Amino acid sequence: MTLPLPIVGETNPKLRAAGAYLQHAATEAVTNFPNAFPPQRTEVPQPMDANDRKQIMGFFTDTTLCIGCKACEVACKQWNQLPADGNNFTGHSYDNTGHVSATTWRHVAFKEKMAEETQDGVSTSRWLMMSDVCKHCESAPCQHACPTGAIIYNQFGDVYVQNDICNGCGYCVVACPFGVIGRADTPHDDGHAHKCTLCMDRQEDGLTPACAKSCPTASIQFGPIDDLRAAARQREKDLHGRGNDKAYLYGCDSVGDYGPLNAFFVLEDHPNEYNLPVNPPQPFKGQTKRYLAGLAVGAALTAVGALLFGDTKRGGRRG
Amino acid sequence: MAEDRKDFQSDAPWASAMSHRPDPNRVGSLQMPAQKIVFDRPPAIPPNPAVSTAAIVPAKGNAKASDPDLPREKEPAYYDVPMLKKPLWKWEIATYFFLGGMSTGAHLLGRAAARFGDGGDVTKMAAYLSFLSILPGPPLLIHDLGDPKRFHHMLRVWKPSSPMNLGTWAIMAYSGAATSEVVRQYLNDREAHLKPRERNALNKLVNNGTLLLVQDAVGAPMALLVASYTGVLLSTTSNPLWSKNPWLGPLFTASAISSGAEGIMLLLDAKRKGSPADPASHRVLRTVDTLAHGVELACMAGFSTYAGEKAHTLHEGKMKGWHRASLAGIIGSEVAKYAPLPRMLKKPQRVLSNLLGLFGGFALRWSMVMGGIEAAKDPRTTRLVSDPAHTPSA
């Protein structure tokens, strides 16, 4: 069904385009009228029970084991049917993806640390490789920011974007302190925000997420978050025991303004070397104070105006 | 069920067929660490002085992203790829921030004049200005989102933790008040053309004290919220320029009040030749405008102090021009306002002052919104935002 084109747009091409738009909008509204609302989900994910820590699933990415094969990146793209990012050449070692994005939910970072010095005749040059992913924060700024309620915590305690509700406002994109979530903006895309779902669909069927499944060195591990933390602490101890005293856990305990992250890492260098923030800020902390400051300034200026207007009235009466 | 799947109840038809396959990457089956080291922990290898460990920090503690002792190019970084995504908000948002601010400022001042002063032309101009400048708001936001339905998605939930959601509801309530005000004003302006009976009905129904009380009880707080939420919205992001900056809310609110006052004064001057009809009210607007400009300058100083190096784009980078323009607009407006000029030039002087003030308000929003994009493009500032030395965590 198509409504008639408004007559104003017959001659002028600009008016014509505007008319066509109005026609489209009106048609949409009329045809969908009783249901001109966002589709209701038939299966609403059950909210996580905060006390049942066993339900929370996460990733532990051990960068000391990463060999940079990018199997996780490929497996993620295949399972989630993500489009290619184009044939880019960054010149940054073997990393031509650059960063986690709306269409790249696992990203393998390659850092060549070239050193001129040698230690006992052996070069100290080394590679840093890390498979980066959404951190699934327990108090996620993207979730706080989302104005439509599209971003939720699902039954596995992970941060999940419901794409039928997302409206592409882009607030989550700027809210994330890790630069993870992105909006798919090319003409072929839907213009919605996308990020790692921690393979919620696979988890519902009791399967391991695609990236962890495909990792050949068990650098990416998946499981209940408490088990993962225990394993990670043991792994750190072992690494130190073997003399790798640079290794440390990132996100296993609180980091910056955040509590423990649900996807955490063993790193061997400064977090910024992996493009991870040192102390990620939680921008929603202190939000109320900032509201109050703004409201107070506005109210004070209006009150001054009101007082002065009151004076003019009295002055007028006297005169 | 295999050991690694015992926690899961799968009803997938092929689940039993898959259960024989162990999953090496699932903790529990893998039993990390596999090796049981029996011998004592060997002594830690002493750090090699030839290898610089200056950049290596432990996981805990207040590690710094920017060590002042390190040269810029030696700072730890990932090939200078920006750590954060750049904002997707463009000219629509900057324009909406300005127009929405002007609308709320005009509404607040107009209602204050009506309630506490004589009302008159100030209230009249404020009613039309606040309605006309909030009118493009929703279309601008919808243009930014790309689809009218998407604007509606924000109204399917009440989620005050999100400034964007709260702001959308506040705009809805506020535009109701602004519309009620403009309809009332329009009917009152046409009073002369009405018959006596219609006039009575008008006074009973439209100039109804209860109605006005409800309108102000909703309209004034919502106008304050619409004026201030935009700054809070920007500050609740991880963008280097905006993140957690406590001065953004007051800055945008003060700018809203000053733009509102300037808009009303311009309309008052446009309406009448020569001196304003009600010089006393005009003077009140001038004073409020000056005070608001003072607050704005103070907030801008506070903003720059808080942001520090993260505001690189405003002070030395691409948005330097717009930032200076906003300062020039605010200061120029005050200079133009109080410059001693001959009586003949008083009106051009007022118009110039108000135009400069409005331009300053627009340049402020533009430099802040577009500056966020520039700041997120700069890899160094994206690292500084997570540096406790540059962004205190409280």
PDB file of C-alpha atoms in Angstrom, chain A residues 21 25 28 32 36-38 57 62 65 92-93 95 98-102 107-112 117-119 124 126 143-151 156 164-171 173-183 185 190-192 203-208 211-215 218 220-224 227-228 231 234-235 237-238 240-243 245-246 248-250 253 257-258 268-285 287 290-291 293-295 297-299 301-302 304-306 308-310 312-313, chain B residues 5 7-12 14-15 18 21-28 30 32-33 35 37 41-42 44-45 47-48 50-53 55-65 75-79 81-89 108-109 112-113 115-118 122 142 144-157 159-168 221 224-225 228-229 232-239 242-246 249-250 253-254 257 280-281 284-285 287-288 291-292 295 299 383 385-388 391-394:
ATOM      1  CA  TYR A  21       9.829  11.355   2.217  1.00  0.00           C
ATOM      2  CA  ALA A  25       6.778   8.216   6.453  1.00  0.00           C
ATOM      3  CA  GLU A  28       4.962   3.470   7.132  1.00  0.00           C
ATOM      4  CA  ASN A  32       2.051  -0.379  10.604  1.00  0.00           C
ATOM      5  CA  ALA A  36       4.063   0.976  14.722  1.00  0.00           C
ATOM      6  CA  PHE A  37       6.096   0.066  17.757  1.00  0.00           C
ATOM      7  CA  PRO A  38       9.405  -1.743  17.917  1.00  0.00           C
ATOM      8  CA  MET A  57      30.481 -16.657  31.966  1.00  0.00           C
ATOM      9  CA  ASP A  62      46.363 -15.427  28.080  1.00  0.00           C
ATOM     10  CA  LEU A  65      50.168 -18.256  24.800  1.00  0.00           C
ATOM     11  CA  HIS A  92      51.459  -2.220  11.702  1.00  0.00           C
ATOM     12  CA  SER A  93      53.145  -5.619  11.717  1.00  0.00           C
ATOM     13  CA  ASP A  95      47.663  -6.314  12.107  1.00  0.00           C
ATOM     14  CA  GLY A  98      43.559  -2.104  13.625  1.00  0.00           C
ATOM     15  CA  HIS A  99      40.958  -2.228  16.337  1.00  0.00           C
ATOM     16  CA  VAL A 100      37.887  -4.030  17.592  1.00  0.00           C
ATOM     17  CA  SER A 101      34.886  -2.618  15.729  1.00  0.00           C
ATOM     18  CA  ALA A 102      31.248  -3.178  14.863  1.00  0.00           C
ATOM     19  CA  HIS A 107      40.970  -8.410  17.097  1.00  0.00           C
ATOM     20  CA  VAL A 108      44.501  -9.780  17.270  1.00  0.00           C
ATOM     21  CA  ALA A 109      47.043  -7.115  18.100  1.00  0.00           C
ATOM     22  CA  PHE A 110      50.644  -7.554  16.954  1.00  0.00           C
ATOM     23  CA  LYS A 111      53.338  -5.470  18.547  1.00  0.00           C
ATOM     24  CA  GLU A 112      56.941  -5.843  17.479  1.00  0.00           C
ATOM     25  CA  GLU A 117      70.400  -4.541  22.991  1.00  0.00           C
ATOM     26  CA  THR A 118      71.236  -8.190  23.372  1.00  0.00           C
ATOM     27  CA  GLN A 119      71.289 -10.298  26.478  1.00  0.00           C
ATOM     28  CA  THR A 124      65.852  -9.082  23.463  1.00  0.00           C
ATOM     29  CA  ARG A 126      60.070  -9.815  21.194  1.00  0.00           C
ATOM     30  CA  GLN A 143      24.608  -0.339  29.143  1.00  0.00           C
ATOM     31  CA  HIS A 144      24.084   2.739  31.336  1.00  0.00           C
ATOM     32  CA  ALA A 145      24.215   5.011  28.286  1.00  0.00           C
ATOM     33  CA  CYS A 146      21.834   3.105  26.006  1.00  0.00           C
ATOM     34  CA  PRO A 147      18.682   5.272  25.786  1.00  0.00           C
ATOM     35  CA  THR A 148      16.474   2.539  24.319  1.00  0.00           C
ATOM     36  CA  GLY A 149      17.241  -0.288  26.719  1.00  0.00           C
ATOM     37  CA  ALA A 150      18.698  -2.254  23.809  1.00  0.00           C
ATOM     38  CA  ILE A 151      21.854  -3.099  25.758  1.00  0.00           C
ATOM     39  CA  PHE A 156      25.051 -15.403  31.314  1.00  0.00           C
ATOM     40  CA  ASP A 164      15.867  -4.974  16.946  1.00  0.00           C
ATOM     41  CA  ILE A 165      15.692  -2.289  19.636  1.00  0.00           C
ATOM     42  CA  CYS A 166      18.979  -0.429  19.065  1.00  0.00           C
ATOM     43  CA  ASN A 167      18.316   2.909  17.392  1.00  0.00           C
ATOM     44  CA  GLY A 168      21.837   3.707  16.307  1.00  0.00           C
ATOM     45  CA  CYS A 169      22.201   6.823  18.446  1.00  0.00           C
ATOM     46  CA  GLY A 170      25.918   6.190  18.963  1.00  0.00           C
ATOM     47  CA  TYR A 171      25.968   7.003  22.669  1.00  0.00           C
ATOM     48  CA  VAL A 173      30.187   4.139  21.108  1.00  0.00           C
ATOM     49  CA  VAL A 174      31.480   7.175  22.993  1.00  0.00           C
ATOM     50  CA  ALA A 175      30.656   5.726  26.411  1.00  0.00           C
ATOM     51  CA  CYS A 176      32.925   2.677  26.121  1.00  0.00           C
ATOM     52  CA  PRO A 177      36.339   3.419  27.693  1.00  0.00           C
ATOM     53  CA  PHE A 178      37.914   0.524  25.791  1.00  0.00           C
ATOM     54  CA  GLY A 179      36.731   1.671  22.359  1.00  0.00           C
ATOM     55  CA  VAL A 180      35.043  -1.699  21.792  1.00  0.00           C
ATOM     56  CA  ILE A 181      31.494  -1.084  20.652  1.00  0.00           C
ATOM     57  CA  GLY A 182      31.011   0.440  17.217  1.00  0.00           C
ATOM     58  CA  ARG A 183      28.226   1.374  14.865  1.00  0.00           C
ATOM     59  CA  ASP A 185      27.890   2.643   9.227  1.00  0.00           C
ATOM     60  CA  ASP A 190      21.995  -1.570   9.396  1.00  0.00           C
ATOM     61  CA  GLY A 191      23.415   1.485  11.228  1.00  0.00           C
ATOM     62  CA  HIS A 192      23.083  -0.247  14.590  1.00  0.00           C
ATOM     63  CA  GLN A 203      26.043 -20.582  24.968  1.00  0.00           C
ATOM     64  CA  GLU A 204      22.296 -21.160  24.926  1.00  0.00           C
ATOM     65  CA  ASP A 205      23.030 -24.494  23.281  1.00  0.00           C
ATOM     66  CA  GLY A 206      25.812 -25.293  25.701  1.00  0.00           C
ATOM     67  CA  LEU A 207      28.608 -24.607  23.249  1.00  0.00           C
ATOM     68  CA  THR A 208      31.844 -22.709  23.774  1.00  0.00           C
ATOM     69  CA  CYS A 211      36.812 -17.807  19.291  1.00  0.00           C
ATOM     70  CA  ALA A 212      37.605 -19.919  22.353  1.00  0.00           C
ATOM     71  CA  LYS A 213      36.624 -23.058  20.471  1.00  0.00           C
ATOM     72  CA  SER A 214      38.975 -22.255  17.613  1.00  0.00           C
ATOM     73  CA  CYS A 215      41.965 -21.115  19.663  1.00  0.00           C
ATOM     74  CA  ALA A 218      44.125 -22.337  24.679  1.00  0.00           C
ATOM     75  CA  ILE A 220      41.454 -17.906  24.904  1.00  0.00           C
ATOM     76  CA  GLN A 221      39.617 -19.747  27.638  1.00  0.00           C
ATOM     77  CA  PHE A 222      35.943 -19.659  28.403  1.00  0.00           C
ATOM     78  CA  GLY A 223      34.033 -20.687  31.480  1.00  0.00           C
ATOM     79  CA  PRO A 224      32.310 -19.639  34.691  1.00  0.00           C
ATOM     80  CA  ASP A 227      36.800 -20.710  37.800  1.00  0.00           C
ATOM     81  CA  LEU A 228      38.507 -18.552  35.196  1.00  0.00           C
ATOM     82  CA  ALA A 231      42.869 -20.459  36.801  1.00  0.00           C
ATOM     83  CA  GLN A 234      47.383 -19.845  39.172  1.00  0.00           C
ATOM     84  CA  ARG A 235      48.665 -19.089  35.685  1.00  0.00           C
ATOM     85  CA  LYS A 237      51.896 -17.603  39.715  1.00  0.00           C
ATOM     86  CA  ASP A 238      53.292 -20.236  37.391  1.00  0.00           C
ATOM     87  CA  HIS A 240      56.328 -15.856  37.757  1.00  0.00           C
ATOM     88  CA  GLY A 241      57.676 -19.204  38.918  1.00  0.00           C
ATOM     89  CA  ARG A 242      59.202 -19.754  35.509  1.00  0.00           C
ATOM     90  CA  GLY A 243      60.911 -16.401  35.648  1.00  0.00           C
ATOM     91  CA  ASP A 245      58.059 -11.738  36.184  1.00  0.00           C
ATOM     92  CA  LYS A 246      56.677  -9.237  33.680  1.00  0.00           C
ATOM     93  CA  TYR A 248      50.490  -9.732  35.246  1.00  0.00           C
ATOM     94  CA  LEU A 249      46.740  -9.948  35.193  1.00  0.00           C
ATOM     95  CA  TYR A 250      44.726  -7.130  33.653  1.00  0.00           C
ATOM     96  CA  ASP A 253      40.895  -7.595  39.832  1.00  0.00           C
ATOM     97  CA  ASP A 257      36.961   2.758  38.158  1.00  0.00           C
ATOM     98  CA  TYR A 258      35.805  -0.748  37.264  1.00  0.00           C
ATOM     99  CA  GLU A 268      53.479  -8.779  29.625  1.00  0.00           C
ATOM    100  CA  ASP A 269      53.877  -5.074  29.050  1.00  0.00           C
ATOM    101  CA  HIS A 270      52.289  -1.701  29.692  1.00  0.00           C
ATOM    102  CA  PRO A 271      48.537  -1.866  28.930  1.00  0.00           C
ATOM    103  CA  ASN A 272      48.877   0.939  26.398  1.00  0.00           C
ATOM    104  CA  GLU A 273      51.202  -1.276  24.344  1.00  0.00           C
ATOM    105  CA  TYR A 274      48.121  -3.413  23.678  1.00  0.00           C
ATOM    106  CA  ASN A 275      45.864  -0.376  23.227  1.00  0.00           C
ATOM    107  CA  LEU A 276      44.235  -1.059  26.595  1.00  0.00           C
ATOM    108  CA  PRO A 277      43.557   1.832  28.983  1.00  0.00           C
ATOM    109  CA  VAL A 278      45.580   1.993  32.192  1.00  0.00           C
ATOM    110  CA  ASN A 279      42.801   3.225  34.460  1.00  0.00           C
ATOM    111  CA  PRO A 280      39.615   3.218  32.404  1.00  0.00           C
ATOM    112  CA  PRO A 281      37.255   5.899  33.757  1.00  0.00           C
ATOM    113  CA  GLN A 282      33.642   5.088  34.638  1.00  0.00           C
ATOM    114  CA  PRO A 283      31.972   8.212  33.227  1.00  0.00           C
ATOM    115  CA  PHE A 284      28.684   7.519  35.014  1.00  0.00           C
ATOM    116  CA  LYS A 285      30.341   7.961  38.366  1.00  0.00           C
ATOM    117  CA  GLN A 287      26.665  11.856  37.161  1.00  0.00           C
ATOM    118  CA  ARG A 290      27.090  17.031  37.497  1.00  0.00           C
ATOM    119  CA  TYR A 291      23.329  17.222  36.955  1.00  0.00           C
ATOM    120  CA  ALA A 293      25.658  21.597  39.264  1.00  0.00           C
ATOM    121  CA  GLY A 294      23.967  22.338  35.935  1.00  0.00           C
ATOM    122  CA  LEU A 295      20.499  22.594  37.435  1.00  0.00           C
ATOM    123  CA  VAL A 297      23.400  27.266  37.861  1.00  0.00           C
ATOM    124  CA  GLY A 298      20.277  27.413  35.712  1.00  0.00           C
ATOM    125  CA  ALA A 299      17.999  27.843  38.712  1.00  0.00           C
ATOM    126  CA  LEU A 301      20.341  32.589  37.020  1.00  0.00           C
ATOM    127  CA  THR A 302      16.571  32.266  36.566  1.00  0.00           C
ATOM    128  CA  VAL A 304      18.185  36.382  39.685  1.00  0.00           C
ATOM    129  CA  GLY A 305      16.082  37.187  36.631  1.00  0.00           C
ATOM    130  CA  ALA A 306      12.878  36.668  38.626  1.00  0.00           C
ATOM    131  CA  LEU A 308      15.071  41.677  39.017  1.00  0.00           C
ATOM    132  CA  PHE A 309      11.784  41.378  37.118  1.00  0.00           C
ATOM    133  CA  GLY A 310      10.026  41.669  40.481  1.00  0.00           C
ATOM    134  CA  THR A 312      10.757  46.380  37.807  1.00  0.00           C
ATOM    135  CA  LYS A 313       7.154  45.589  38.721  1.00  0.00           C
TER     136      LYS A 313
ATOM    137  CA  ARG B   5      29.453 -29.883  29.606  1.00  0.00           C
ATOM    138  CA  ASP B   7      27.147 -27.258  33.834  1.00  0.00           C
ATOM    139  CA  PHE B   8      24.966 -26.917  30.785  1.00  0.00           C
ATOM    140  CA  GLN B   9      21.541 -28.218  30.054  1.00  0.00           C
ATOM    141  CA  SER B  10      21.303 -28.206  26.309  1.00  0.00           C
ATOM    142  CA  ASP B  11      18.148 -29.145  24.517  1.00  0.00           C
ATOM    143  CA  ALA B  12      19.774 -28.986  21.106  1.00  0.00           C
ATOM    144  CA  TRP B  14      22.627 -32.793  18.435  1.00  0.00           C
ATOM    145  CA  ALA B  15      23.851 -32.108  21.959  1.00  0.00           C
ATOM    146  CA  MET B  18      28.524 -33.792  20.484  1.00  0.00           C
ATOM    147  CA  ARG B  21      34.029 -34.250  22.143  1.00  0.00           C
ATOM    148  CA  PRO B  22      36.084 -32.774  24.921  1.00  0.00           C
ATOM    149  CA  ASP B  23      36.517 -29.066  24.766  1.00  0.00           C
ATOM    150  CA  PRO B  24      40.110 -28.161  25.527  1.00  0.00           C
ATOM    151  CA  ASN B  25      39.439 -24.478  25.995  1.00  0.00           C
ATOM    152  CA  ARG B  26      36.796 -24.809  28.620  1.00  0.00           C
ATOM    153  CA  VAL B  27      38.173 -24.405  32.098  1.00  0.00           C
ATOM    154  CA  GLY B  28      37.199 -27.341  34.216  1.00  0.00           C
ATOM    155  CA  LEU B  30      41.465 -28.414  30.889  1.00  0.00           C
ATOM    156  CA  MET B  32      44.737 -25.169  34.037  1.00  0.00           C
ATOM    157  CA  PRO B  33      47.520 -25.308  34.984  1.00  0.00           C
ATOM    158  CA  GLN B  35      51.615 -29.100  35.036  1.00  0.00           C
ATOM    159  CA  ILE B  37      55.335 -28.068  39.559  1.00  0.00           C
ATOM    160  CA  ARG B  41      59.937 -21.650  42.854  1.00  0.00           C
ATOM    161  CA  PRO B  42      63.272 -20.701  41.281  1.00  0.00           C
ATOM    162  CA  ALA B  44      63.377 -14.588  40.130  1.00  0.00           C
ATOM    163  CA  ILE B  45      65.688 -13.523  37.352  1.00  0.00           C
ATOM    164  CA  PRO B  47      66.028  -7.429  35.817  1.00  0.00           C
ATOM    165  CA  ASN B  48      68.408  -6.865  32.972  1.00  0.00           C
ATOM    166  CA  ALA B  50      70.225  -3.356  29.340  1.00  0.00           C
ATOM    167  CA  VAL B  51      66.486  -3.721  28.795  1.00  0.00           C
ATOM    168  CA  SER B  52      64.513  -0.663  29.682  1.00  0.00           C
ATOM    169  CA  THR B  53      61.715  -1.617  32.026  1.00  0.00           C
ATOM    170  CA  ALA B  55      57.612   1.516  30.543  1.00  0.00           C
ATOM    171  CA  ILE B  56      56.596  -1.734  32.185  1.00  0.00           C
ATOM    172  CA  VAL B  57      54.257  -1.306  35.085  1.00  0.00           C
ATOM    173  CA  PRO B  58      52.527  -3.695  37.400  1.00  0.00           C
ATOM    174  CA  ALA B  59      48.833  -4.305  36.985  1.00  0.00           C
ATOM    175  CA  LYS B  60      47.841  -2.554  40.155  1.00  0.00           C
ATOM    176  CA  GLY B  61      48.588   0.882  41.475  1.00  0.00           C
ATOM    177  CA  ASN B  62      48.460   4.192  39.770  1.00  0.00           C
ATOM    178  CA  ALA B  63      50.315   3.444  36.611  1.00  0.00           C
ATOM    179  CA  LYS B  64      50.738   6.462  34.396  1.00  0.00           C
ATOM    180  CA  ALA B  65      50.122   6.477  30.693  1.00  0.00           C
ATOM    181  CA  GLU B  75      55.463   6.630  25.479  1.00  0.00           C
ATOM    182  CA  PRO B  76      53.858   3.193  25.525  1.00  0.00           C
ATOM    183  CA  ALA B  77      51.328   3.029  22.705  1.00  0.00           C
ATOM    184  CA  TYR B  78      49.925   0.706  20.091  1.00  0.00           C
ATOM    185  CA  TYR B  79      51.264   2.258  16.862  1.00  0.00           C
ATOM    186  CA  VAL B  81      46.044   3.797  16.785  1.00  0.00           C
ATOM    187  CA  PRO B  82      43.415   5.795  18.727  1.00  0.00           C
ATOM    188  CA  MET B  83      42.244   3.743  21.689  1.00  0.00           C
ATOM    189  CA  LEU B  84      38.689   5.097  21.559  1.00  0.00           C
ATOM    190  CA  LYS B  85      36.061   5.363  18.881  1.00  0.00           C
ATOM    191  CA  LYS B  86      35.248   8.830  17.673  1.00  0.00           C
ATOM    192  CA  PRO B  87      31.811  10.297  18.369  1.00  0.00           C
ATOM    193  CA  LEU B  88      29.269   9.848  15.593  1.00  0.00           C
ATOM    194  CA  TRP B  89      27.453  13.081  16.447  1.00  0.00           C
ATOM    195  CA  LEU B 108      12.597  30.314  31.801  1.00  0.00           C
ATOM    196  CA  LEU B 109      13.129  34.082  31.505  1.00  0.00           C
ATOM    197  CA  ALA B 112       9.953  34.524  35.279  1.00  0.00           C
ATOM    198  CA  ALA B 113       8.930  37.857  33.759  1.00  0.00           C
ATOM    199  CA  ARG B 115       5.204  35.448  37.177  1.00  0.00           C
ATOM    200  CA  PHE B 116       7.331  37.977  39.011  1.00  0.00           C
ATOM    201  CA  GLY B 117       7.332  40.990  36.706  1.00  0.00           C
ATOM    202  CA  ASP B 118       4.938  42.609  34.299  1.00  0.00           C
ATOM    203  CA  VAL B 122       9.282  39.911  27.224  1.00  0.00           C
ATOM    204  CA  ILE B 142      15.672  12.255  13.869  1.00  0.00           C
ATOM    205  CA  ASP B 144      20.895  12.296  13.126  1.00  0.00           C
ATOM    206  CA  LEU B 145      19.318   8.911  13.846  1.00  0.00           C
ATOM    207  CA  GLY B 146      18.199   8.503  10.259  1.00  0.00           C
ATOM    208  CA  ASP B 147      14.668   7.168  10.854  1.00  0.00           C
ATOM    209  CA  PRO B 148      11.625   8.585  12.729  1.00  0.00           C
ATOM    210  CA  LYS B 149      10.952   5.174  14.246  1.00  0.00           C
ATOM    211  CA  ARG B 150      14.329   5.263  15.918  1.00  0.00           C
ATOM    212  CA  PHE B 151      13.438   8.378  17.888  1.00  0.00           C
ATOM    213  CA  HIS B 152      10.395   6.567  19.124  1.00  0.00           C
ATOM    214  CA  HIS B 153      12.536   3.667  20.401  1.00  0.00           C
ATOM    215  CA  MET B 154      13.905   6.012  23.037  1.00  0.00           C
ATOM    216  CA  LEU B 155      10.398   6.526  24.369  1.00  0.00           C
ATOM    217  CA  ARG B 156       9.693   2.824  24.889  1.00  0.00           C
ATOM    218  CA  VAL B 157      11.602   2.815  28.200  1.00  0.00           C
ATOM    219  CA  LYS B 159      15.734   4.863  31.942  1.00  0.00           C
ATOM    220  CA  PRO B 160      16.959   7.885  33.897  1.00  0.00           C
ATOM    221  CA  SER B 161      20.481   6.428  34.204  1.00  0.00           C
ATOM    222  CA  SER B 162      20.916   7.366  30.567  1.00  0.00           C
ATOM    223  CA  PRO B 163      21.056  11.156  30.073  1.00  0.00           C
ATOM    224  CA  MET B 164      19.900  10.682  26.500  1.00  0.00           C
ATOM    225  CA  ASN B 165      16.773   8.841  27.603  1.00  0.00           C
ATOM    226  CA  LEU B 166      16.066  11.261  30.439  1.00  0.00           C
ATOM    227  CA  GLY B 167      16.688  14.159  28.054  1.00  0.00           C
ATOM    228  CA  THR B 168      14.263  12.769  25.494  1.00  0.00           C
ATOM    229  CA  PRO B 221      12.074  22.076  36.004  1.00  0.00           C
ATOM    230  CA  LEU B 224      16.245  23.471  33.462  1.00  0.00           C
ATOM    231  CA  LEU B 225      16.772  19.773  32.764  1.00  0.00           C
ATOM    232  CA  SER B 228      21.645  21.078  31.571  1.00  0.00           C
ATOM    233  CA  TYR B 229      21.297  17.483  30.375  1.00  0.00           C
ATOM    234  CA  VAL B 232      25.899  16.003  31.400  1.00  0.00           C
ATOM    235  CA  LEU B 233      25.325  13.818  28.337  1.00  0.00           C
ATOM    236  CA  LEU B 234      28.701  14.796  26.948  1.00  0.00           C
ATOM    237  CA  SER B 235      30.400  14.376  30.323  1.00  0.00           C
ATOM    238  CA  THR B 236      29.072  10.813  30.772  1.00  0.00           C
ATOM    239  CA  THR B 237      31.241   9.492  27.959  1.00  0.00           C
ATOM    240  CA  SER B 238      34.797   8.277  27.756  1.00  0.00           C
ATOM    241  CA  ASN B 239      35.695  10.860  25.145  1.00  0.00           C
ATOM    242  CA  TRP B 242      34.288  15.489  27.668  1.00  0.00           C
ATOM    243  CA  SER B 243      34.825  12.580  30.018  1.00  0.00           C
ATOM    244  CA  LYS B 244      33.631  13.298  33.555  1.00  0.00           C
ATOM    245  CA  ASN B 245      34.144  17.028  33.173  1.00  0.00           C
ATOM    246  CA  PRO B 246      31.984  18.556  35.926  1.00  0.00           C
ATOM    247  CA  GLY B 249      26.643  20.948  32.660  1.00  0.00           C
ATOM    248  CA  PRO B 250      26.860  24.418  34.254  1.00  0.00           C
ATOM    249  CA  THR B 253      23.112  25.784  31.212  1.00  0.00           C
ATOM    250  CA  ALA B 254      24.591  29.263  31.626  1.00  0.00           C
ATOM    251  CA  ILE B 257      20.209  31.298  29.736  1.00  0.00           C
ATOM    252  CA  ALA B 280      13.279  48.199  32.725  1.00  0.00           C
ATOM    253  CA  SER B 281      12.646  44.647  31.525  1.00  0.00           C
ATOM    254  CA  VAL B 284      16.915  42.969  33.520  1.00  0.00           C
ATOM    255  CA  LEU B 285      17.638  40.793  30.493  1.00  0.00           C
ATOM    256  CA  THR B 287      21.961  42.021  33.539  1.00  0.00           C
ATOM    257  CA  VAL B 288      20.997  38.338  33.470  1.00  0.00           C
ATOM    258  CA  LEU B 291      25.807  37.320  34.761  1.00  0.00           C
ATOM    259  CA  ALA B 292      25.333  34.229  32.597  1.00  0.00           C
ATOM    260  CA  VAL B 295      29.358  32.105  34.760  1.00  0.00           C
ATOM    261  CA  CYS B 299      32.987  27.415  33.686  1.00  0.00           C
ATOM    262  CA  ARG B 383      45.403   7.437  26.137  1.00  0.00           C
ATOM    263  CA  VAL B 385      41.747   9.882  29.410  1.00  0.00           C
ATOM    264  CA  SER B 386      42.581   6.649  31.225  1.00  0.00           C
ATOM    265  CA  ASP B 387      45.593   8.165  32.950  1.00  0.00           C
ATOM    266  CA  PRO B 388      44.812   8.895  36.620  1.00  0.00           C
ATOM    267  CA  THR B 391      41.335  12.002  34.805  1.00  0.00           C
ATOM    268  CA  PRO B 392      40.853  11.703  38.565  1.00  0.00           C
ATOM    269  CA  SER B 393      38.684   8.724  39.351  1.00  0.00           C
ATOM    270  CA  ALA B 394      36.278  10.435  41.791  1.00  0.00           C
TER     271      ALA B 394
END
